[in-house]
Tab-separated table of C-alpha atoms and ligand atoms in Angstrom:
chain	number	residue	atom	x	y	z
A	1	UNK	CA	85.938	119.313	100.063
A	2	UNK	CA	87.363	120.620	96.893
A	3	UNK	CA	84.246	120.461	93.812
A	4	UNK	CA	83.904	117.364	92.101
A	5	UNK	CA	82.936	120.001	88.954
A	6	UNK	CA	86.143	121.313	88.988
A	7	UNK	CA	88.091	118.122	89.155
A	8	UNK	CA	86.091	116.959	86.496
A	9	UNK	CA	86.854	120.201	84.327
A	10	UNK	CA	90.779	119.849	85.035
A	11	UNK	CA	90.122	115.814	83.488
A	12	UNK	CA	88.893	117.430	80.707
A	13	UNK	CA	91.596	119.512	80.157
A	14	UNK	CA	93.896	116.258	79.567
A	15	UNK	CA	94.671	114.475	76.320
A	16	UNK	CA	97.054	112.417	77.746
A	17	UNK	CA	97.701	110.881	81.538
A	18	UNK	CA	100.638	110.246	84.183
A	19	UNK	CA	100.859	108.198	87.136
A	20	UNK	CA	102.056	110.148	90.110
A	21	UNK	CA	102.333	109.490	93.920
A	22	UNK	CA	104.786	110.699	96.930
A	23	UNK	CA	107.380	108.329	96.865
A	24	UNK	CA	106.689	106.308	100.057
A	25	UNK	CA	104.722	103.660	101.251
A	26	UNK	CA	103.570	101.549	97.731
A	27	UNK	CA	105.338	103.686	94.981
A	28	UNK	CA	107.923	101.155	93.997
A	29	UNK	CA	105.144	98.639	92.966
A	30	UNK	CA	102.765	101.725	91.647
A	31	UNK	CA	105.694	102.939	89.577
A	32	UNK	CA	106.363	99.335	88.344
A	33	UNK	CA	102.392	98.660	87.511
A	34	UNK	CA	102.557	101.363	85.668
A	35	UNK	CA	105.784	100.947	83.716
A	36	UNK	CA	104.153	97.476	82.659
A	37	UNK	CA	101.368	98.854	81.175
A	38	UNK	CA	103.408	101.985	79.477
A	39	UNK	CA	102.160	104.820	81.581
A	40	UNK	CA	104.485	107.616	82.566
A	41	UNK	CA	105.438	108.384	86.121
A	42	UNK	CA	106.120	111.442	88.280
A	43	UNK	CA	107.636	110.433	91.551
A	44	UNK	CA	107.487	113.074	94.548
A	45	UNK	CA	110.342	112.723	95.944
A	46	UNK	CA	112.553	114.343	98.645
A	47	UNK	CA	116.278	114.513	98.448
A	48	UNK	CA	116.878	111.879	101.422
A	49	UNK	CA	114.704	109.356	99.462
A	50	UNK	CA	115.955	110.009	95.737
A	51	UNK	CA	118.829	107.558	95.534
A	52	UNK	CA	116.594	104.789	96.985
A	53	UNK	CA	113.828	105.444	93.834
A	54	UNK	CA	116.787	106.000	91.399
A	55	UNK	CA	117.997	102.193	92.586
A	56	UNK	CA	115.490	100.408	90.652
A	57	UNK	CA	115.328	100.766	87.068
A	58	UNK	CA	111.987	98.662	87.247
A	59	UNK	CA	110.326	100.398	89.365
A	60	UNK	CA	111.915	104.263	89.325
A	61	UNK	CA	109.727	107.232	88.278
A	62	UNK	CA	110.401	108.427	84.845
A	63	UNK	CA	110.480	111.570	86.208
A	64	UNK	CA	110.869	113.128	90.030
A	65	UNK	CA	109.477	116.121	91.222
A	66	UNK	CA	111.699	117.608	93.852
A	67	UNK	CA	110.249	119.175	97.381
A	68	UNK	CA	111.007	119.276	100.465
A	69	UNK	CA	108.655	117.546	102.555
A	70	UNK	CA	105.774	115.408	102.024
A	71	UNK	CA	103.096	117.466	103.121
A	72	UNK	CA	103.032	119.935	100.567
A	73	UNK	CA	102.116	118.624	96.821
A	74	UNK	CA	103.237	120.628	94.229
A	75	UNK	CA	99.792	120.393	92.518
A	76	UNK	CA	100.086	123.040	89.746
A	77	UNK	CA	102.851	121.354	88.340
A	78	UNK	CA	101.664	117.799	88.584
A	79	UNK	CA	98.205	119.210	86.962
A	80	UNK	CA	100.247	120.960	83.728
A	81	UNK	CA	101.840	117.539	83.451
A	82	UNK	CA	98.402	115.859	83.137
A	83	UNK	CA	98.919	113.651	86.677
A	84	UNK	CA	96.378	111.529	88.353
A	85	UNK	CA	97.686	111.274	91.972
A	86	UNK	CA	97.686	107.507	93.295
A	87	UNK	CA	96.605	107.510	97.119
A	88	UNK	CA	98.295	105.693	99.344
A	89	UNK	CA	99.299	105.262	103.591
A	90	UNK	CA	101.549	108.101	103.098
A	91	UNK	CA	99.435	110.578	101.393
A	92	UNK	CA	97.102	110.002	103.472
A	93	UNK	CA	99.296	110.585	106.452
A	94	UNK	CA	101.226	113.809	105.113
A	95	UNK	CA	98.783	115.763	103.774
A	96	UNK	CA	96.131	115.478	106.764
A	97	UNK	CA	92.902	116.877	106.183
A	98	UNK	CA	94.360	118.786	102.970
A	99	UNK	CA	94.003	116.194	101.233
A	100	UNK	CA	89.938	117.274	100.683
A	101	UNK	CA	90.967	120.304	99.151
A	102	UNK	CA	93.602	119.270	96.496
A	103	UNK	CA	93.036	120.207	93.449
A	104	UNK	CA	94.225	117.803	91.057
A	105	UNK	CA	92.581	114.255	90.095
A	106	UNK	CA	93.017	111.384	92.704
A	107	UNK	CA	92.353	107.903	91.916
A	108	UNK	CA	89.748	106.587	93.504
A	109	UNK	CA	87.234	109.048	95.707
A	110	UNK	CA	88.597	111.586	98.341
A	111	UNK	CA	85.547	110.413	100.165
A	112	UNK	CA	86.359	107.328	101.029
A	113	UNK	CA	89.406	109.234	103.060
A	114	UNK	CA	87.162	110.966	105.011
A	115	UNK	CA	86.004	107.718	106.087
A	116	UNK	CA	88.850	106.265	106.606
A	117	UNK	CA	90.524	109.286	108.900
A	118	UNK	CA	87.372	109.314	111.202
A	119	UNK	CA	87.525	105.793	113.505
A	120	UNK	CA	83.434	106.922	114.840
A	121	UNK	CA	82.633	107.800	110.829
A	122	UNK	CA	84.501	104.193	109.462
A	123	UNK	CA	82.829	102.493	112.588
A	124	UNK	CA	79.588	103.581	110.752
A	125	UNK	CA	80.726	102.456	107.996
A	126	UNK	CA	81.363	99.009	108.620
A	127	UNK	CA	78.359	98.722	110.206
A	128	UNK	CA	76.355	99.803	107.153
A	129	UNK	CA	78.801	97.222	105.200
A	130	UNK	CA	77.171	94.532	107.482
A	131	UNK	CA	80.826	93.762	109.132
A	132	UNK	CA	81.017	91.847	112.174
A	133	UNK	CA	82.950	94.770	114.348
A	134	UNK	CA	84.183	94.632	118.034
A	135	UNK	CA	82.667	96.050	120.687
A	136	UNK	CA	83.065	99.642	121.202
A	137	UNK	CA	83.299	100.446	124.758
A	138	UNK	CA	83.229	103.326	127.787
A	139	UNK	CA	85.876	103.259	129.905
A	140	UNK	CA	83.451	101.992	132.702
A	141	UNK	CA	82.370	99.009	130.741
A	142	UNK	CA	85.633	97.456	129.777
A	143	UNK	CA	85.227	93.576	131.515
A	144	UNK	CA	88.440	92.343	129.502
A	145	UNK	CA	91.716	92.374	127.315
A	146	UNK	CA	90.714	95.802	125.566
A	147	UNK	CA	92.929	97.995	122.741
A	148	UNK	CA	93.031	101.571	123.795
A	149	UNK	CA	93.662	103.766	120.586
A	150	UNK	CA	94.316	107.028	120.342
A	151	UNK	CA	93.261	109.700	117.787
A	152	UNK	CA	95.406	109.679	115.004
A	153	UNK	CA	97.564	106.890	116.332
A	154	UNK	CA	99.022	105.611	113.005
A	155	UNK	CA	100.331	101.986	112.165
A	156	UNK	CA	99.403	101.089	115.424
A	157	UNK	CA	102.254	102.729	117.096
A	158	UNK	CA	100.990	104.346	121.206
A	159	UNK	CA	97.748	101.533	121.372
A	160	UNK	CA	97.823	100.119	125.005
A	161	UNK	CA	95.459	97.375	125.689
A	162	UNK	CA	93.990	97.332	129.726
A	163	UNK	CA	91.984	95.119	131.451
A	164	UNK	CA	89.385	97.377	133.697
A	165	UNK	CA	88.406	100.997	134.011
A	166	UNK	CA	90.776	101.265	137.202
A	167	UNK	CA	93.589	100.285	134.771
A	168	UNK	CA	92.457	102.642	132.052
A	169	UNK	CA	91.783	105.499	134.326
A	170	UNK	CA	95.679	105.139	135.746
A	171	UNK	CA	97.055	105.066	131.608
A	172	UNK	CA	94.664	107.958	130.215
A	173	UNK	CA	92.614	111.610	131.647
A	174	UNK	CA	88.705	111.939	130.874
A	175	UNK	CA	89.457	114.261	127.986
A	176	UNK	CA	91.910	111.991	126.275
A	177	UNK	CA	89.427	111.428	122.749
A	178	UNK	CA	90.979	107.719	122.980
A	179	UNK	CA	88.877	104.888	121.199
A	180	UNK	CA	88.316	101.569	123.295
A	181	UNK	CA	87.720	98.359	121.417
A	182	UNK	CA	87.214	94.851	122.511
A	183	UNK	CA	90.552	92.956	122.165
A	184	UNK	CA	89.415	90.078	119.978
A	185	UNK	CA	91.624	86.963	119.973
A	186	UNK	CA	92.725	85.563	116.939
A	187	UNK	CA	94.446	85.380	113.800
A	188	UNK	CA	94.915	88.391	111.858
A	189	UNK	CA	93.912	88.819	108.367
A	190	UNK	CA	94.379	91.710	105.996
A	191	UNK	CA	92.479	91.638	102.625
A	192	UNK	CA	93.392	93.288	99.922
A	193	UNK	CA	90.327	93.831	97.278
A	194	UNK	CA	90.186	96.351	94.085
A	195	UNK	CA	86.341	97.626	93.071
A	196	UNK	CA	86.093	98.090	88.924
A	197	UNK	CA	83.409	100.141	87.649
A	198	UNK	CA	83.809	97.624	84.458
A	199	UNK	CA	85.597	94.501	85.614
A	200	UNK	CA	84.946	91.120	84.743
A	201	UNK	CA	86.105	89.364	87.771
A	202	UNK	CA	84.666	88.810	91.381
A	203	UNK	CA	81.566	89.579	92.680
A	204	UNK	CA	79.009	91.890	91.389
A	205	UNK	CA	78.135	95.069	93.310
A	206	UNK	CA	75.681	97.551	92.825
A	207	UNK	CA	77.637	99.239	90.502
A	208	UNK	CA	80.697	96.938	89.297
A	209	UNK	CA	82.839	94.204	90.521
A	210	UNK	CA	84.819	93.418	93.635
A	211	UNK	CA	87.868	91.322	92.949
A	212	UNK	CA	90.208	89.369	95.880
A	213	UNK	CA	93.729	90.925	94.679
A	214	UNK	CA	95.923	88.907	98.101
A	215	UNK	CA	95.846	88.883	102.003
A	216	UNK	CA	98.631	89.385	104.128
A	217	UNK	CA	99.466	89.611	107.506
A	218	UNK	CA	101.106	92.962	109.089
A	219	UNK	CA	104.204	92.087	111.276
A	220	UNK	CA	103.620	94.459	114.093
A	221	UNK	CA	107.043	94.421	117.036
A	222	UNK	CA	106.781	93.172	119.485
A	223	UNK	CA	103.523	91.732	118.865
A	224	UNK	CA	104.120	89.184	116.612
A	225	UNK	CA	107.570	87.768	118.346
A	226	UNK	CA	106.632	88.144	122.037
A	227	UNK	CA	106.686	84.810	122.999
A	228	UNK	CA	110.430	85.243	122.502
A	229	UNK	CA	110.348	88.338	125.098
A	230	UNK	CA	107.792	86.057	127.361
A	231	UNK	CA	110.564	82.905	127.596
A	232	UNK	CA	113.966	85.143	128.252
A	233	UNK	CA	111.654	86.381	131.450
A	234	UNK	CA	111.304	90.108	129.798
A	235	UNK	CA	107.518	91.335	130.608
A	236	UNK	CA	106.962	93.898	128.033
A	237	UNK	CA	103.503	95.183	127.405
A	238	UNK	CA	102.734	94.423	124.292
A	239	UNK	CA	102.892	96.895	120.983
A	240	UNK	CA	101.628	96.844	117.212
A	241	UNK	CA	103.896	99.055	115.680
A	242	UNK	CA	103.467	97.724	112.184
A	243	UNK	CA	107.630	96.668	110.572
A	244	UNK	CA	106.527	94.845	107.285
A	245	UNK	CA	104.091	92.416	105.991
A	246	UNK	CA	103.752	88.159	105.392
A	247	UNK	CA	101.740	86.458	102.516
A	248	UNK	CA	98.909	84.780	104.017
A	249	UNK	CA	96.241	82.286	102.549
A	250	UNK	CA	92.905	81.602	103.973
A	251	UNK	CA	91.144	78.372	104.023
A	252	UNK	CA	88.972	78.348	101.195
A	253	UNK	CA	85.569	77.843	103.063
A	254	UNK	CA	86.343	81.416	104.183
A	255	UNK	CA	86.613	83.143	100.858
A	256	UNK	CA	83.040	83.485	100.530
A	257	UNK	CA	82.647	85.516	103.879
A	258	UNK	CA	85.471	87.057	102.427
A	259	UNK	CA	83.953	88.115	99.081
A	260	UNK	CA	80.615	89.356	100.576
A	261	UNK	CA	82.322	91.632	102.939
A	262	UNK	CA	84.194	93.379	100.099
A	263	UNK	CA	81.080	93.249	98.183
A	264	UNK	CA	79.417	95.044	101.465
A	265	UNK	CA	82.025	97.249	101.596
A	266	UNK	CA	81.190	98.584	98.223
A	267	UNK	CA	77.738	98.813	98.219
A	268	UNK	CA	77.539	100.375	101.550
A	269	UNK	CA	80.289	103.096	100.347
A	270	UNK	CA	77.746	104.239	97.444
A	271	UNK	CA	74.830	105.175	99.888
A	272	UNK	CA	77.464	106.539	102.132
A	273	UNK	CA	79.805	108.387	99.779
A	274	UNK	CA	78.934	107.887	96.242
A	275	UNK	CA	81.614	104.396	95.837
A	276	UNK	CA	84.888	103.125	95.990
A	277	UNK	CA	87.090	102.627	93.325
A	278	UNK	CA	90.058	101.164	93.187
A	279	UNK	CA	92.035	99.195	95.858
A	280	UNK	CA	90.760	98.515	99.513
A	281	UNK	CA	91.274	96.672	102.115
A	282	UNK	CA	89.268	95.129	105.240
A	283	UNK	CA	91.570	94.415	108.237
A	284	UNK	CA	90.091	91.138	110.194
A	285	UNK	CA	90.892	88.686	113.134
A	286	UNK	CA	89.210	85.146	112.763
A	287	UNK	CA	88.487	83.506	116.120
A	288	UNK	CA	88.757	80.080	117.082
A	289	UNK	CA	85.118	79.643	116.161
A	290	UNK	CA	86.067	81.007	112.618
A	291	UNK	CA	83.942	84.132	113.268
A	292	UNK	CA	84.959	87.158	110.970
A	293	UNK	CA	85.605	90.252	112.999
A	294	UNK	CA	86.577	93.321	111.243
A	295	UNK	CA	88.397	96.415	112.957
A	296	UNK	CA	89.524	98.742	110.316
A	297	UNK	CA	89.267	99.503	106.474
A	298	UNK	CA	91.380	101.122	104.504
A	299	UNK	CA	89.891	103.147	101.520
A	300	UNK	CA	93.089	102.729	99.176
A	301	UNK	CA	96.363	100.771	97.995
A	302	UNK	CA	97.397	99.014	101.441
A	303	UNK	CA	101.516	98.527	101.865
A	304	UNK	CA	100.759	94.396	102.352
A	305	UNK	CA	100.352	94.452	98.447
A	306	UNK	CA	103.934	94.727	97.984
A	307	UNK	CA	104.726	91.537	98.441
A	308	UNK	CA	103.740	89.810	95.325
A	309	UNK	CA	100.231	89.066	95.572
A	310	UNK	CA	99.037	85.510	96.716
A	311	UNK	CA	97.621	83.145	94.547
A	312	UNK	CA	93.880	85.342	94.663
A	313	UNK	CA	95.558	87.915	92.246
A	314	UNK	CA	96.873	84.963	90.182
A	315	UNK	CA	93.318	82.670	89.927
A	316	UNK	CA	91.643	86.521	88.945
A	317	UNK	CA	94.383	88.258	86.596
A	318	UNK	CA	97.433	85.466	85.952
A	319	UNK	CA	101.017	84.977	86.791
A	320	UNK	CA	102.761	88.065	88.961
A	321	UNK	CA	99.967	90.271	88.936
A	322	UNK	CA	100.101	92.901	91.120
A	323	UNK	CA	97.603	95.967	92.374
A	324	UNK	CA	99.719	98.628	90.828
A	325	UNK	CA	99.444	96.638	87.616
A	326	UNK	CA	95.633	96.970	88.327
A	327	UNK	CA	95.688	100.112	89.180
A	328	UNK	CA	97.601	101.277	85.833
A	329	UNK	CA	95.265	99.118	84.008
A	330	UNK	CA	92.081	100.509	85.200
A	331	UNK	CA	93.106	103.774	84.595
A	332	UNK	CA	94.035	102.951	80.839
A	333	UNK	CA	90.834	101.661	80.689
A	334	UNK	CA	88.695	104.386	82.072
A	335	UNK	CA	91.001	106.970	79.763
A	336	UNK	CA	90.647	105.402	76.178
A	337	UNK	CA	87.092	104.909	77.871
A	338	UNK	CA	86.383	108.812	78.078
A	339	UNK	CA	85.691	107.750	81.827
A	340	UNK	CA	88.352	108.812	84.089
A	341	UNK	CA	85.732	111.354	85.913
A	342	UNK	CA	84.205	107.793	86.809
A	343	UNK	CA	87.077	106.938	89.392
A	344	UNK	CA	88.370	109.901	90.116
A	345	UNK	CA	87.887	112.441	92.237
B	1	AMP	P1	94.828	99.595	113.525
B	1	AMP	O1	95.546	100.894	113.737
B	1	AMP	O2	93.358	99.676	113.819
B	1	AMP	O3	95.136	99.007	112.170
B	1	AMP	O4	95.421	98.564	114.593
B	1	AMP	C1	96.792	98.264	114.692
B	1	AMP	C2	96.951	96.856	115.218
B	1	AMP	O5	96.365	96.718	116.520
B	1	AMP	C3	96.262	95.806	114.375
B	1	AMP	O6	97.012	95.429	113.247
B	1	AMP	C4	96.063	94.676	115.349
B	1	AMP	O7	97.229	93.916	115.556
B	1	AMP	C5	95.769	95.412	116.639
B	1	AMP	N1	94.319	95.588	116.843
B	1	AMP	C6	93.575	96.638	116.440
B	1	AMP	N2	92.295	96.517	116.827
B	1	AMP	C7	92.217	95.340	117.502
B	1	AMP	C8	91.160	94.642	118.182
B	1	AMP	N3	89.921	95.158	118.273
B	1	AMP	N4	91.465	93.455	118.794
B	1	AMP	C9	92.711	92.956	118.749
B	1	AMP	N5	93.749	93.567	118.128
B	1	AMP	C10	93.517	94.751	117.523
């Protein structure tokens, strides 16, 4: 992991701040937050996706860096232009385990995308966070419906669920590092939370605030349509490759589960990791008994944010607020603050 020192010194370095991410995933509404709160942007862009960022004149880059894939991050120019580099699905994806070892400031802390990347370290995790969590299980003690994932597998795409170990056995070899998980029935809910070192809305944490920014639900194919497949007589297995996101509200005798899970999250990250800052998100299925079962958190800006958030965002921040708004604005913050080495790393 590159030094937290040296990020630190390269902060210092910097009388003045840009906004910069790979332009994918959440950059339209990152490059939009930060227009509305009059911070400069640097979009990474590659030729096939220029035109597409160029379309929008409220939510373009100021400026594009040019490469010519996604994997490499042209980090010496992004420092000299004084960038903080916003984290999102797609950095995550592109840069691999890289991303440890890049040396410019990221928003938020690289650690928490350690956690993320590992499913046995953010299984540990979300136990520490006091999450209720599905059963992990062998292959020989799989009783039920049970999601087969694979390492890696991303946005759900290549999960197979199977209902014994002479079913799994047939799909997957003894050294396939696959992860087996209870397949718990329910309704799927995706919350979208943002941790401030200084905020003054949400719950407290042990060292800040947890707000509720939205919720959404992921649209996974076929999924989320099959009983259309079921009733035309087509027996597909179902898949969760993820196409888009819905708005979703929650009953409100659920928000306080809700808030104490992100505020678990966050305390739980500081023994763990040292804190998260910034956006997060816990992805849950309620049950019929309205039990809270989480399988997954991701340690940064989730793509179910770009739909405008739900009402949470709007009872916490006002009209049309959004979590690249908050993101710009925490930044600002921590920079007229003299405390950007605070929440980034
Ligand atoms: P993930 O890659 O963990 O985000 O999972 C992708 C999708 O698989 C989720 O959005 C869910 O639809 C489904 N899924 C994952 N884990 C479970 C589980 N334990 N039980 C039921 N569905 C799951």
């Amino acid at each position: 992991m590159f030094a937290k020192e040296k990020i630190d010194q390269v902060l210092e370095s910097y009388d003045d701040f840009r906004i910069a991410a790979i332009c994918s995933h959440s950059a339209l509404q990152i490059f939009n937050g930060a227009k509305q709160h009059g911070i400069k942007t640097i979009g990474i862009c590659t030729e096939r996706f220029r035109e597409l960022y160029e379309s929008f004149p409220y939510a373009k880059p100021d400026e594009f860096i040019m490469v010519d894939d996604y994997s490499r991050i042209p980090v010496d120019e992004l420092v000299e232009k004084q960038s903080i580099l916003i984290p999102h699905g797609s950095l995550v994806e592109y840069t691999g385990d890289s991303i440890e070892e890049l040396a410019i400031p990221i928003f938020g802390n690289r650690g928490s995308l350690v956690y993320e990347k590992s499913r046995t370290k953010m299984f540990k995790w979300m136990e520490d966070s006091g999450l209720r969590i599905p059963r992990i299980l062998k292959p020989d003690e799989i009783d039920g419906p049970a999601i087969v994932k694979l390492p890696g597998a991303k946005g759900g795409r290549g999960y197979l669920v199977v209902n014994s170990p002479e079913e799994y056995y047939s799909k997957f070899k003894e050294s396939d590092k696959t992860m087996i998980q209870e397949f718990i029935v329910g309704v799927r809910a995706y919350a979208h939370y943002f941790h401030s070192f200084d905020g003054n809305a949400g719950y407290k944490t042990s060292y800040g605030k947890v707000e509720l920014m939205g919720m959404d639900r992921r649209m996974e194919t076929n999924a989320d349509e099959i009983a259309r497949q079921l009733s035309v007589g087509a027996n597909i297995p179902i898949s969760f490759t993820v196409m888009g996101n819905q708005a979703l509200v929650v009953r409100e005798s659920l928000l306080p589960q809700y808030m104490e899970m992100g505020r678990g999250v966050c305390d739980s990250s500081k023994e763990l990791f040292g804190g998260i800052h910034g956006p997060f998100c816990i992805e849950t299925i309620i049950t019929e008994d309205l039990d809270i079962y989480a399988f997954e958190i991701s340690a940064r800006i989730v793509a179910g944010t770009n739909i405008l958030e739900t009402p949470y965002s709007l009872f916490t921040h006002g009209k049309d607020y959004t979590t690249g708004m908050r993101i710009a604005e925490e930044l600002k913050d921590a920079f007229n603050r003299k405390k950007l080495a605070e929440i980034t790393y």
